[in-house]
Coordinates of N, CA, C and O and ligand atoms in Angstrom, one line a residue:
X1 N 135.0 142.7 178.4 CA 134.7 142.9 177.0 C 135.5 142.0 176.2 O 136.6 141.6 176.7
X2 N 135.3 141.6 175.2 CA 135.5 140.3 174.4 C 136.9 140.8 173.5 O 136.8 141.9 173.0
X3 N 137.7 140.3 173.3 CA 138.8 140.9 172.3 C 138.0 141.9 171.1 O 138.0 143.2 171.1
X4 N 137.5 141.0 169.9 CA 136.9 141.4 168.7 C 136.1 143.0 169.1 O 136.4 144.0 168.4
X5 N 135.1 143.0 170.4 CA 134.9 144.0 170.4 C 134.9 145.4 170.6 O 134.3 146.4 170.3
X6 N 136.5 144.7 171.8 CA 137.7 146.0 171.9 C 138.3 146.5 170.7 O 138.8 147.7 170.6
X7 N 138.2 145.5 169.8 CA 138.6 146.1 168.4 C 137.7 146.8 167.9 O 138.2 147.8 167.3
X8 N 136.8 146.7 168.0 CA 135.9 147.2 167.2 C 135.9 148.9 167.6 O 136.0 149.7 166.6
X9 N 135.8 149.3 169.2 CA 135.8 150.2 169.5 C 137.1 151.1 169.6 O 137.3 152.3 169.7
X10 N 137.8 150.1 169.5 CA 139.3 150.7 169.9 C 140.0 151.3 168.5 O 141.0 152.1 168.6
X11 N 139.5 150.8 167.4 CA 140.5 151.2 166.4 C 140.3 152.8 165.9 O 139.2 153.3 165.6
X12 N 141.5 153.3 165.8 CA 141.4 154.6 165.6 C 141.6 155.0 163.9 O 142.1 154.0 163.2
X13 N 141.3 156.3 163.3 CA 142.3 156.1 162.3 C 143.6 156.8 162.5 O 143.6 157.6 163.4
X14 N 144.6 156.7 161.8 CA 146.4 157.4 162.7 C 146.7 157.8 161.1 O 146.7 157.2 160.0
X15 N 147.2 159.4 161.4 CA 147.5 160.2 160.5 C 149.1 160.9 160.5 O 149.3 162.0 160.0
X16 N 150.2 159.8 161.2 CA 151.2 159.7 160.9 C 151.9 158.4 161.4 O 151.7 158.0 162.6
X17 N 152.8 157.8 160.4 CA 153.7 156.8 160.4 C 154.7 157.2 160.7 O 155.1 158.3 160.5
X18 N 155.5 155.8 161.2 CA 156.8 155.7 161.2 C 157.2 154.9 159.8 O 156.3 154.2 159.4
X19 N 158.4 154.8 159.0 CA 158.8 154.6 157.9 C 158.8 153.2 157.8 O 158.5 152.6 156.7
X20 N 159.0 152.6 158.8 CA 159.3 151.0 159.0 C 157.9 150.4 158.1 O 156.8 150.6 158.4
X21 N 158.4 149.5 157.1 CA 157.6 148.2 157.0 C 156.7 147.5 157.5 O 157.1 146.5 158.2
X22 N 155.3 147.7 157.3 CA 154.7 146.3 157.5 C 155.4 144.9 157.2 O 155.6 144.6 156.0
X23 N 155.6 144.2 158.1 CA 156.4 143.0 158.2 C 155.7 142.1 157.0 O 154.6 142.5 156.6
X24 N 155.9 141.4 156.7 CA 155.6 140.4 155.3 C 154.1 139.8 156.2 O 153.0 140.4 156.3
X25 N 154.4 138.8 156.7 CA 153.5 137.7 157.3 C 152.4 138.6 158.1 O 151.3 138.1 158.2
X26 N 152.6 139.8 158.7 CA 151.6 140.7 159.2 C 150.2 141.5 158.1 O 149.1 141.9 158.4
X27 N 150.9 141.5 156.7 CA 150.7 142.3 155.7 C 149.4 140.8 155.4 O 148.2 140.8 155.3
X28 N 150.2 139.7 155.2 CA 149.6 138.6 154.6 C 147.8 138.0 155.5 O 146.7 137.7 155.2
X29 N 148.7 138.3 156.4 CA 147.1 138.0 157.8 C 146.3 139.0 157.3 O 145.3 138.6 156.8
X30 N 146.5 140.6 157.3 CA 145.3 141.6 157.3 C 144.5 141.3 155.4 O 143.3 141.4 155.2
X31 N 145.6 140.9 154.4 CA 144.8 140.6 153.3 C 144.0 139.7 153.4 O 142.8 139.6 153.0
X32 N 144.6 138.8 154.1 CA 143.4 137.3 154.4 C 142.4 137.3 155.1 O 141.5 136.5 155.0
X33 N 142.4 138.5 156.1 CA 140.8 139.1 156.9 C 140.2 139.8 155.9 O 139.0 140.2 156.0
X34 N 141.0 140.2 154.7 CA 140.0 141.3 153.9 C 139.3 140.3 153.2 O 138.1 140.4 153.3
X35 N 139.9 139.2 152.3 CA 139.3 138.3 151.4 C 138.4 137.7 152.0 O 137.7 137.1 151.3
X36 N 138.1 137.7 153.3 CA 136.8 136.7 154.3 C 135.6 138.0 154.3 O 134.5 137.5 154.6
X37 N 135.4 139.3 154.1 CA 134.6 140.1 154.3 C 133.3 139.6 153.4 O 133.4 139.3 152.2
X38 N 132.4 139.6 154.0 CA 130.8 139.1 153.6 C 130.9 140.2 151.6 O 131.6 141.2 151.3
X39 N 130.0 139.4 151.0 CA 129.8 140.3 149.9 C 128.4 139.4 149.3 O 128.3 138.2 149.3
X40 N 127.7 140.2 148.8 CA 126.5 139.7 148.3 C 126.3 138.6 147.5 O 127.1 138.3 146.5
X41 N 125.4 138.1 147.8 CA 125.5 136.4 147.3 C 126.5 135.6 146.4 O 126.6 135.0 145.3
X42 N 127.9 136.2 148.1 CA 129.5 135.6 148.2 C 130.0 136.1 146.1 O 130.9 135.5 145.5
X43 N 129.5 136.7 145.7 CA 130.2 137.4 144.7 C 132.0 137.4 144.6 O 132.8 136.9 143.9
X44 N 132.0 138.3 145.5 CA 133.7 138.3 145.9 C 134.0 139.5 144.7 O 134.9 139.5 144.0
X45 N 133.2 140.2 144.8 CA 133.1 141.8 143.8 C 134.9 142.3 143.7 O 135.5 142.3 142.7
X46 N 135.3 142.5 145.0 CA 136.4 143.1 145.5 C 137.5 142.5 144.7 O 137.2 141.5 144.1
X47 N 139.2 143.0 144.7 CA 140.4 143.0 144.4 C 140.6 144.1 145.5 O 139.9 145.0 146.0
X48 N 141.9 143.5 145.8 CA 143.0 144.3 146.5 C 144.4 144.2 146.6 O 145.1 143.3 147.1
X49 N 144.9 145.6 146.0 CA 146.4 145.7 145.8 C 147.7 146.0 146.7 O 148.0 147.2 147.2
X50 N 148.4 144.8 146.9 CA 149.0 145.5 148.3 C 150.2 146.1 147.7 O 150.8 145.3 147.0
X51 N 150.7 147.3 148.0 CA 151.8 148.0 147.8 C 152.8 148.6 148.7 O 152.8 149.6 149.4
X52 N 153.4 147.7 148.4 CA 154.8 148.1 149.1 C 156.3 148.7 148.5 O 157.4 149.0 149.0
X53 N 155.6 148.8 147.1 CA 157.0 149.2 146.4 C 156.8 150.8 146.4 O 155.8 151.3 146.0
X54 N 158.0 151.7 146.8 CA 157.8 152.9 147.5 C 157.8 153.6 146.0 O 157.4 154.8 146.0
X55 N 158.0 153.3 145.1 CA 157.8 153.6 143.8 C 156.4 154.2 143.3 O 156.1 155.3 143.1
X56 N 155.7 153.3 143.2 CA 154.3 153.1 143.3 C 153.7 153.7 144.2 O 152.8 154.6 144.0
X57 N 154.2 153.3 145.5 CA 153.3 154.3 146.4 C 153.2 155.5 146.4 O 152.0 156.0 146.5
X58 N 154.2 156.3 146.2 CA 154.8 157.7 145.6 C 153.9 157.9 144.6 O 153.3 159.0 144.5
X59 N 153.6 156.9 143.6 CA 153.0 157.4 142.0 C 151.7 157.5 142.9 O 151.3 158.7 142.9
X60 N 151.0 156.6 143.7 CA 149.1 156.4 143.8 C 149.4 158.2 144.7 O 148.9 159.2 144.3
X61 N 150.3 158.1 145.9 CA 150.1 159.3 146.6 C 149.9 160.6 146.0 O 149.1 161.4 146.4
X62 N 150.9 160.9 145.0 CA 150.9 161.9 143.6 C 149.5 162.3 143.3 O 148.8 163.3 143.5
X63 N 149.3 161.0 142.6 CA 147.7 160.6 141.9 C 146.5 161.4 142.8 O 145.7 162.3 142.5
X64 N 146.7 160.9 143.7 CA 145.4 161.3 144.9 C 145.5 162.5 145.2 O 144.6 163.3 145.5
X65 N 147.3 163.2 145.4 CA 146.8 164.3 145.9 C 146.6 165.7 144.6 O 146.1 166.8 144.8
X66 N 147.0 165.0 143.6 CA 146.2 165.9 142.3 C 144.9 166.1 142.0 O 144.3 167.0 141.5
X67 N 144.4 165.0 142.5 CA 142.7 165.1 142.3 C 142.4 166.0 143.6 O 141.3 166.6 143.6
X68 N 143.5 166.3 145.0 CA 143.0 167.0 145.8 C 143.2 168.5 145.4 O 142.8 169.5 145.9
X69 N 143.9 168.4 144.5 CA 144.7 169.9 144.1 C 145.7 170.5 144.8 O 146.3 171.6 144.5
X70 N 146.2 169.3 146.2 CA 147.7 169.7 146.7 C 148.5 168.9 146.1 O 148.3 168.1 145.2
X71 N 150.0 169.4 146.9 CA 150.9 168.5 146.7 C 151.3 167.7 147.9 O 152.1 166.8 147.8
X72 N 150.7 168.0 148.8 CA 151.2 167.2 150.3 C 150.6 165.6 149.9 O 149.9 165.2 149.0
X73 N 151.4 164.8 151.2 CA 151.3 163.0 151.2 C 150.3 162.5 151.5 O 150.5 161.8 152.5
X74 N 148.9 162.3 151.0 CA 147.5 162.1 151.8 C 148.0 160.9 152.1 O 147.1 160.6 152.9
X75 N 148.7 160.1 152.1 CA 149.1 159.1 153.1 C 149.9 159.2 154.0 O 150.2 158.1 154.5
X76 N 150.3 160.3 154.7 CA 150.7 160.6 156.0 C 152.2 159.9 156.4 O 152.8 159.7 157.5
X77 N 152.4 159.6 155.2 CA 154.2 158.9 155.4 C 154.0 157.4 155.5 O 155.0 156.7 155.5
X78 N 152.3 156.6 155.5 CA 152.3 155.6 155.7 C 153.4 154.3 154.3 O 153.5 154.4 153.0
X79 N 153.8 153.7 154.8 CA 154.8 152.8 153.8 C 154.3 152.0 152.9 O 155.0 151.6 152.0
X80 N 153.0 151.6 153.2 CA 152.2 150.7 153.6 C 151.2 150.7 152.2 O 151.5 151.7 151.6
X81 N 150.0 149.8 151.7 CA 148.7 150.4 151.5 C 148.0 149.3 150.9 O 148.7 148.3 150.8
X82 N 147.0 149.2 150.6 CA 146.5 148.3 150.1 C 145.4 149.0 149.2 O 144.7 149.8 149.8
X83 N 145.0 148.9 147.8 CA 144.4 149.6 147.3 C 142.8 148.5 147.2 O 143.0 147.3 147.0
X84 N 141.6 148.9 147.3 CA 140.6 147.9 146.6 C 139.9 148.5 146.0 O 139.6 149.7 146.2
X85 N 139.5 147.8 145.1 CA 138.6 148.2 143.7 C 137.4 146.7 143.8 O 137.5 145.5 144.1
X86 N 136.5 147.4 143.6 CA 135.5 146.5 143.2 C 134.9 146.7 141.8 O 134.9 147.8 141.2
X87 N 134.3 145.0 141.1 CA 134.1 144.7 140.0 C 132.3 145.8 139.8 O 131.1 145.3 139.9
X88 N 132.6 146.8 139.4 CA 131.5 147.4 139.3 C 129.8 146.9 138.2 O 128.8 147.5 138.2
X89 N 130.1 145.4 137.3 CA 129.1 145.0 136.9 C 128.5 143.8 138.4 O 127.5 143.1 138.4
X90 N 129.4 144.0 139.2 CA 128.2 143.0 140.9 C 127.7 144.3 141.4 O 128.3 145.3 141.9
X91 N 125.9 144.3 141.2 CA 125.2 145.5 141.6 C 125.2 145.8 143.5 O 124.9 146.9 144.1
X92 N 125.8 144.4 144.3 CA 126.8 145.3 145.6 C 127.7 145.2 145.4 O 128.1 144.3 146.0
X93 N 128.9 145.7 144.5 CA 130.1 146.3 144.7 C 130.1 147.1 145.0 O 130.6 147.6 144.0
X94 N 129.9 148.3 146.1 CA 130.2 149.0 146.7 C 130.0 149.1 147.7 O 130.5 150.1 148.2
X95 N 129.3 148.2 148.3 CA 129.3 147.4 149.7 C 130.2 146.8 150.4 O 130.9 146.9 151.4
X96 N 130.0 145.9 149.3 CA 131.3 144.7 149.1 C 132.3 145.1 149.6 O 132.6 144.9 150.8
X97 N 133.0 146.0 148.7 CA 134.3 146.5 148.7 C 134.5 147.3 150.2 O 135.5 147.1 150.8
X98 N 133.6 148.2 150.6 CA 133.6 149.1 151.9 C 133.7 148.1 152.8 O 134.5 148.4 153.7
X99 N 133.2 146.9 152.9 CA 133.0 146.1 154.0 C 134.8 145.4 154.2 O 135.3 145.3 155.3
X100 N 135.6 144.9 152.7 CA 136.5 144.8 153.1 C 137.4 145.7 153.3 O 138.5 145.4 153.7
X101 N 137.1 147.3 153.3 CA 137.7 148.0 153.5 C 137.7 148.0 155.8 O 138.3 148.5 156.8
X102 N 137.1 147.6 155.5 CA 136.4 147.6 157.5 C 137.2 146.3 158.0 O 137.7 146.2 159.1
X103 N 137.3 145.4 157.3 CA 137.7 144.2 157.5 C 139.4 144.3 158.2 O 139.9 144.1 159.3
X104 N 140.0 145.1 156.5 CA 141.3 145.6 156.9 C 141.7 146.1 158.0 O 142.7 145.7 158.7
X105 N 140.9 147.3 158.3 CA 141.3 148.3 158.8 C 141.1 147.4 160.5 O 142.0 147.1 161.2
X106 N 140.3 147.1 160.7 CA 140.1 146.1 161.9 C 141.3 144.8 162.4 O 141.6 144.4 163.6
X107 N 141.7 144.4 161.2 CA 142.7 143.3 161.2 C 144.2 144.1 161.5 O 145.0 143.5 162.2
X108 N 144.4 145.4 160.9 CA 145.5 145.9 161.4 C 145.2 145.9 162.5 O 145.5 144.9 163.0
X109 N 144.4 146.9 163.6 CA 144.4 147.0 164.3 C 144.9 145.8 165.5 O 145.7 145.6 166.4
X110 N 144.2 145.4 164.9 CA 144.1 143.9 166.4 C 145.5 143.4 165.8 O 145.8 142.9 166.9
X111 N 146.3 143.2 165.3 CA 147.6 143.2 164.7 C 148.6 144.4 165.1 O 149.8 144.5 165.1
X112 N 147.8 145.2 165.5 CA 149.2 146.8 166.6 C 149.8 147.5 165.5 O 150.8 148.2 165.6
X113 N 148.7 147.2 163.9 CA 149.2 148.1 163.0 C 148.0 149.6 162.9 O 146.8 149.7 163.1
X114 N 149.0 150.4 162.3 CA 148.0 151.9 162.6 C 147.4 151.7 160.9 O 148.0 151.1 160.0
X115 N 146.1 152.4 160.7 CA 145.6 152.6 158.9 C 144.6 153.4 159.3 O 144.0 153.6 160.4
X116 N 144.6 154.1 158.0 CA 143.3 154.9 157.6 C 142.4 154.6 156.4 O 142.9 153.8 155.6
X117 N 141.4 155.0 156.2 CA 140.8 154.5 154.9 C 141.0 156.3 154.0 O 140.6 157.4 154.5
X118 N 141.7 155.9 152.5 CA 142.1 157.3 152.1 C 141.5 157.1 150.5 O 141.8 156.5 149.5
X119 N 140.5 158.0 150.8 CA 139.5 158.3 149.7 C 140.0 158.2 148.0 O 141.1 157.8 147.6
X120 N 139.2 158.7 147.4 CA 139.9 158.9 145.8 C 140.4 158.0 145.3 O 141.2 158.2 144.3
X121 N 140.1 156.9 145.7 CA 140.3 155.6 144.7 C 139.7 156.0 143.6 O 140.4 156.2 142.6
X122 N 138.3 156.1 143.6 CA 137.8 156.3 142.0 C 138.2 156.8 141.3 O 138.9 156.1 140.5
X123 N 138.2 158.2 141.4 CA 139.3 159.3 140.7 C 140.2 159.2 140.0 O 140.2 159.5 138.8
X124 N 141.5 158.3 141.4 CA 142.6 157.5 140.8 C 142.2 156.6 139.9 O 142.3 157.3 138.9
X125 N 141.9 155.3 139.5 CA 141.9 154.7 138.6 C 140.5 154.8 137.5 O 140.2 153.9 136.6
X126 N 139.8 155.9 137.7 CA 139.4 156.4 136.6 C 140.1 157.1 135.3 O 139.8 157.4 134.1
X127 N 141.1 157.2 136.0 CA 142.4 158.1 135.3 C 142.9 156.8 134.6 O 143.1 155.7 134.9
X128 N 143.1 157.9 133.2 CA 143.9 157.2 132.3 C 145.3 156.5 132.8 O 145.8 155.5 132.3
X129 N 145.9 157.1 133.6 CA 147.3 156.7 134.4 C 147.4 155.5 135.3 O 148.3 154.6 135.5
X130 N 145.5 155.8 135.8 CA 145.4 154.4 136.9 C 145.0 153.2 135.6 O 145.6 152.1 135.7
X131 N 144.7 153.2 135.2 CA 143.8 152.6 133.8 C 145.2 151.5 133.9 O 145.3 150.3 134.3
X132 N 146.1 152.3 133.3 CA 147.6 151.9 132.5 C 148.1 151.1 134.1 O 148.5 149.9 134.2
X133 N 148.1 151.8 135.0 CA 148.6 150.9 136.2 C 148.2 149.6 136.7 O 149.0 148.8 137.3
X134 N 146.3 149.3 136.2 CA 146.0 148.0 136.4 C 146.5 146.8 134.9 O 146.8 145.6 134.8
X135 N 146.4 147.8 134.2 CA 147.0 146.8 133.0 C 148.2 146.8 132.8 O 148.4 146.3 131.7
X136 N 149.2 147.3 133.5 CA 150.9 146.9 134.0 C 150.7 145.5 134.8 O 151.4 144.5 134.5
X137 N 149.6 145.5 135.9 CA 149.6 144.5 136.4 C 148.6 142.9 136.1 O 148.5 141.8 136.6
X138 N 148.1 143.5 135.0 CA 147.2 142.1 134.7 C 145.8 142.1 135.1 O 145.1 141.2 135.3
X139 N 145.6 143.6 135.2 CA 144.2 143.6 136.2 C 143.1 144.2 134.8 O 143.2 145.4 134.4
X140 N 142.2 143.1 134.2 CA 141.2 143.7 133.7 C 140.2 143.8 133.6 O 139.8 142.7 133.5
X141 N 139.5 144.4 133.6 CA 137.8 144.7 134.0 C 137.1 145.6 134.3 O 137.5 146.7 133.9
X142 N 136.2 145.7 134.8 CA 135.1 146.9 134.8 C 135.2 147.3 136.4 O 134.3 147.0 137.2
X143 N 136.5 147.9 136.8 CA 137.2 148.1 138.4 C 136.8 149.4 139.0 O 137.3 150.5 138.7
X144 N 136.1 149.3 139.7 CA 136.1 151.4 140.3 C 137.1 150.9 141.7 O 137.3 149.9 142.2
X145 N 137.4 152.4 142.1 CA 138.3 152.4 143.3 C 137.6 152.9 144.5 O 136.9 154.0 144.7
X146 N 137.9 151.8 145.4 CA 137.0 152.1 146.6 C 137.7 152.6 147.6 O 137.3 153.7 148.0
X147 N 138.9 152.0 148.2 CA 139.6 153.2 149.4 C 141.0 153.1 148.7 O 141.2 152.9 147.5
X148 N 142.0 153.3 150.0 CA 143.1 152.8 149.8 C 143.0 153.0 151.7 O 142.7 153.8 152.5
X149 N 143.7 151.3 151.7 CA 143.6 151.0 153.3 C 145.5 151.7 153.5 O 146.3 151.1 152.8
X150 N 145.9 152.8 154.3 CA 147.2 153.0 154.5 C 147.4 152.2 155.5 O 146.5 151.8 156.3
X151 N 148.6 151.9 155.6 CA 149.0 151.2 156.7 C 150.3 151.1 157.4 O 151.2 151.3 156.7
X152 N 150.4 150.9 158.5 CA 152.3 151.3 158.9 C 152.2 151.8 160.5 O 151.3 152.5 160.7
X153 N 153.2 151.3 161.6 CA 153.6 151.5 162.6 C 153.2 153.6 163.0 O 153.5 154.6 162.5
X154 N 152.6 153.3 163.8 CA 151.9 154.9 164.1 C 153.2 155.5 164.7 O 154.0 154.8 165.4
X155 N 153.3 156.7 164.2 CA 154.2 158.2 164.9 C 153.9 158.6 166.2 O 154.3 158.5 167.3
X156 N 153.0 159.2 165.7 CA 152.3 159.8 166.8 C 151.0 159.4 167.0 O 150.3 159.1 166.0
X157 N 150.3 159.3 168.6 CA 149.2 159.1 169.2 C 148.0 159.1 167.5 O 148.5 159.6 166.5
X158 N 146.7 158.5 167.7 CA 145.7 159.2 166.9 C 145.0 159.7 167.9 O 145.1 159.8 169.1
X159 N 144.1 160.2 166.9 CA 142.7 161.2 167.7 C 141.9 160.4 168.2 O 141.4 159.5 167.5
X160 N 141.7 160.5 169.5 CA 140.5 160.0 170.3 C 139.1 159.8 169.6 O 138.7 160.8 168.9
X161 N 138.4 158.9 169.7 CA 136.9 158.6 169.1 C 136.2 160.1 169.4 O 136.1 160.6 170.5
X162 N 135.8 160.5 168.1 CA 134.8 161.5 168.9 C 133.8 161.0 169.5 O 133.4 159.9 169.1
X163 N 133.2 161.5 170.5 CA 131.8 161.1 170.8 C 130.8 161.0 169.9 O 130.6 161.6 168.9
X164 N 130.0 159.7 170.5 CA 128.8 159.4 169.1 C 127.8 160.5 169.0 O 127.5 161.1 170.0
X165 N 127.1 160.7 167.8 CA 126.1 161.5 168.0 C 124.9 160.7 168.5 O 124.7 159.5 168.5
X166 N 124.0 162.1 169.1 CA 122.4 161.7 169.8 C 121.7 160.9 168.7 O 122.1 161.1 167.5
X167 N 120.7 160.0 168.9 CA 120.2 159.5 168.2 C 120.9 158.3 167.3 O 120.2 157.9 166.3
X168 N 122.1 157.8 167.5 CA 122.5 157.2 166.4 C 121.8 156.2 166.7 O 121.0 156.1 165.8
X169 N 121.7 155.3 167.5 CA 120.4 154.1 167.5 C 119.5 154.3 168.1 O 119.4 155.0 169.1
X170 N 118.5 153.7 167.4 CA 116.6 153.7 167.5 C 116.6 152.4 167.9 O 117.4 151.6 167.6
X171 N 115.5 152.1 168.7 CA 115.0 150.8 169.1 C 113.7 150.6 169.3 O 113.1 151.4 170.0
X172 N 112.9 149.3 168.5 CA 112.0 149.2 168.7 C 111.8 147.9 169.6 O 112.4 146.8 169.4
X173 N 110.6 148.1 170.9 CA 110.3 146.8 171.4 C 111.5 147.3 172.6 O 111.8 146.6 173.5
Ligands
FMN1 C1 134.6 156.6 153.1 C2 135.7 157.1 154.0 C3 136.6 158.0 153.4 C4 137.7 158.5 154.2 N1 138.6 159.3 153.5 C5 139.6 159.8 154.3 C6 140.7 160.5 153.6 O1 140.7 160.7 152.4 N2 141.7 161.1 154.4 C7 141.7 160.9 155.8 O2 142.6 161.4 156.5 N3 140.7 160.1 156.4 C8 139.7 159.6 155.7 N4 138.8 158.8 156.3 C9 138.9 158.6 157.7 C10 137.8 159.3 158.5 O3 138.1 160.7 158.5 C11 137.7 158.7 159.9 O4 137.2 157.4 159.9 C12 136.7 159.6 160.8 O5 137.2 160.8 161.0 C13 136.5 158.9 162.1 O6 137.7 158.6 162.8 P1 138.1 157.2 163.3 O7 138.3 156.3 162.1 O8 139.4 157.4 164.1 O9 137.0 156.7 164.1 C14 137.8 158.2 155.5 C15 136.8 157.4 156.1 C16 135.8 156.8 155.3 C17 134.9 155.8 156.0

């Protein structure tokens, strides 16, 4: 089997970290597989925010887990994250943006880093709070929130692939 498509099958998602750092230059490779992800006639719909400042991360984890109505870490202690938003006037931005969300999550992998894809981006920066957080950073435009890629050295094991369901491919011919 070919590297790429041990990756493909191999990557899990991992729902606890160890505290440690994604290394700089490690962080830099998985953005640069995200920015290569296909997007409708090469648009380039997507942004993505990488955060490392535990400050921030703390605020987005807050954020997310209020729209959950807990208080626990929906990032699982990861250190790590990468937020993407797509330019919601490109009619695939929401493609777009999922595909680099696959991109990521793939490029950790094959890199020996653990990530999950963690919902409520929208949410988050539909919020007046997220609003104010993209225009802290210079970010303006018509942005919805598509994941938040976590990322960081796994704790413990993840969960084995479930089994596929029956039927997931049809073939004709
Ligand atoms: C659109 C989307 C949203 C997801 N949101 C969350 C989330 O908020 N929290 C979480 O723990 N996992 C989330 N996941 C991860 C899925 O639960 C996970 O991919 C699924 O259980 C299959 O496991 P695997 O990634 O290990 O194959 C999300 C995945 C996708 C594609």
């Amino acid at each position: 089997m070919n590297e790429t498509i041990k990756s493909l099958l191999e990557r899990r998602s991992c729902r606890s970290y160890k505290s440690d750092p994604v290394p700089e230059d490690i962080l830099n490779q998985i953005l640069e597989a995200g920015s290569y992800a296909a997007t409708g006639m090469n648009r380039q719909s997507p942004i993505m925010i990488a955060v490392t400042d535990k400050k921030i991360r703390d605020q987005l984890s807050r954020m997310n887990a209020a729209v959950m109505g807990t208080d626990r870490d929906p990032f699982y202690g990861a250190p790590t994250l990468i937020v993407v938003l797509a330019d919601r006037n490109v009619p695939t931005y929401l493609y777009d943006g999922s595909l680099v969300m696959g991109n990521l999550m793939l490029a950790a992998h094959s890199l020996g880093i653990g990530s999950c894809w963690i919902h409520r981006a929208k949410e988050e920066f539909d919020s007046e709070e997220g609003k104010a957080l993209l225009r802290s950073l210079g970010i303006e435009g018509n942005y919805e929130g598509i994941g938040h890629c976590i990322l960081g050295y796994e704790k413990e094991p993840c969960n084995s692939a479930a089994p596929r369901k029956n039927n997931y491919i049809y073939r004709i011919g």
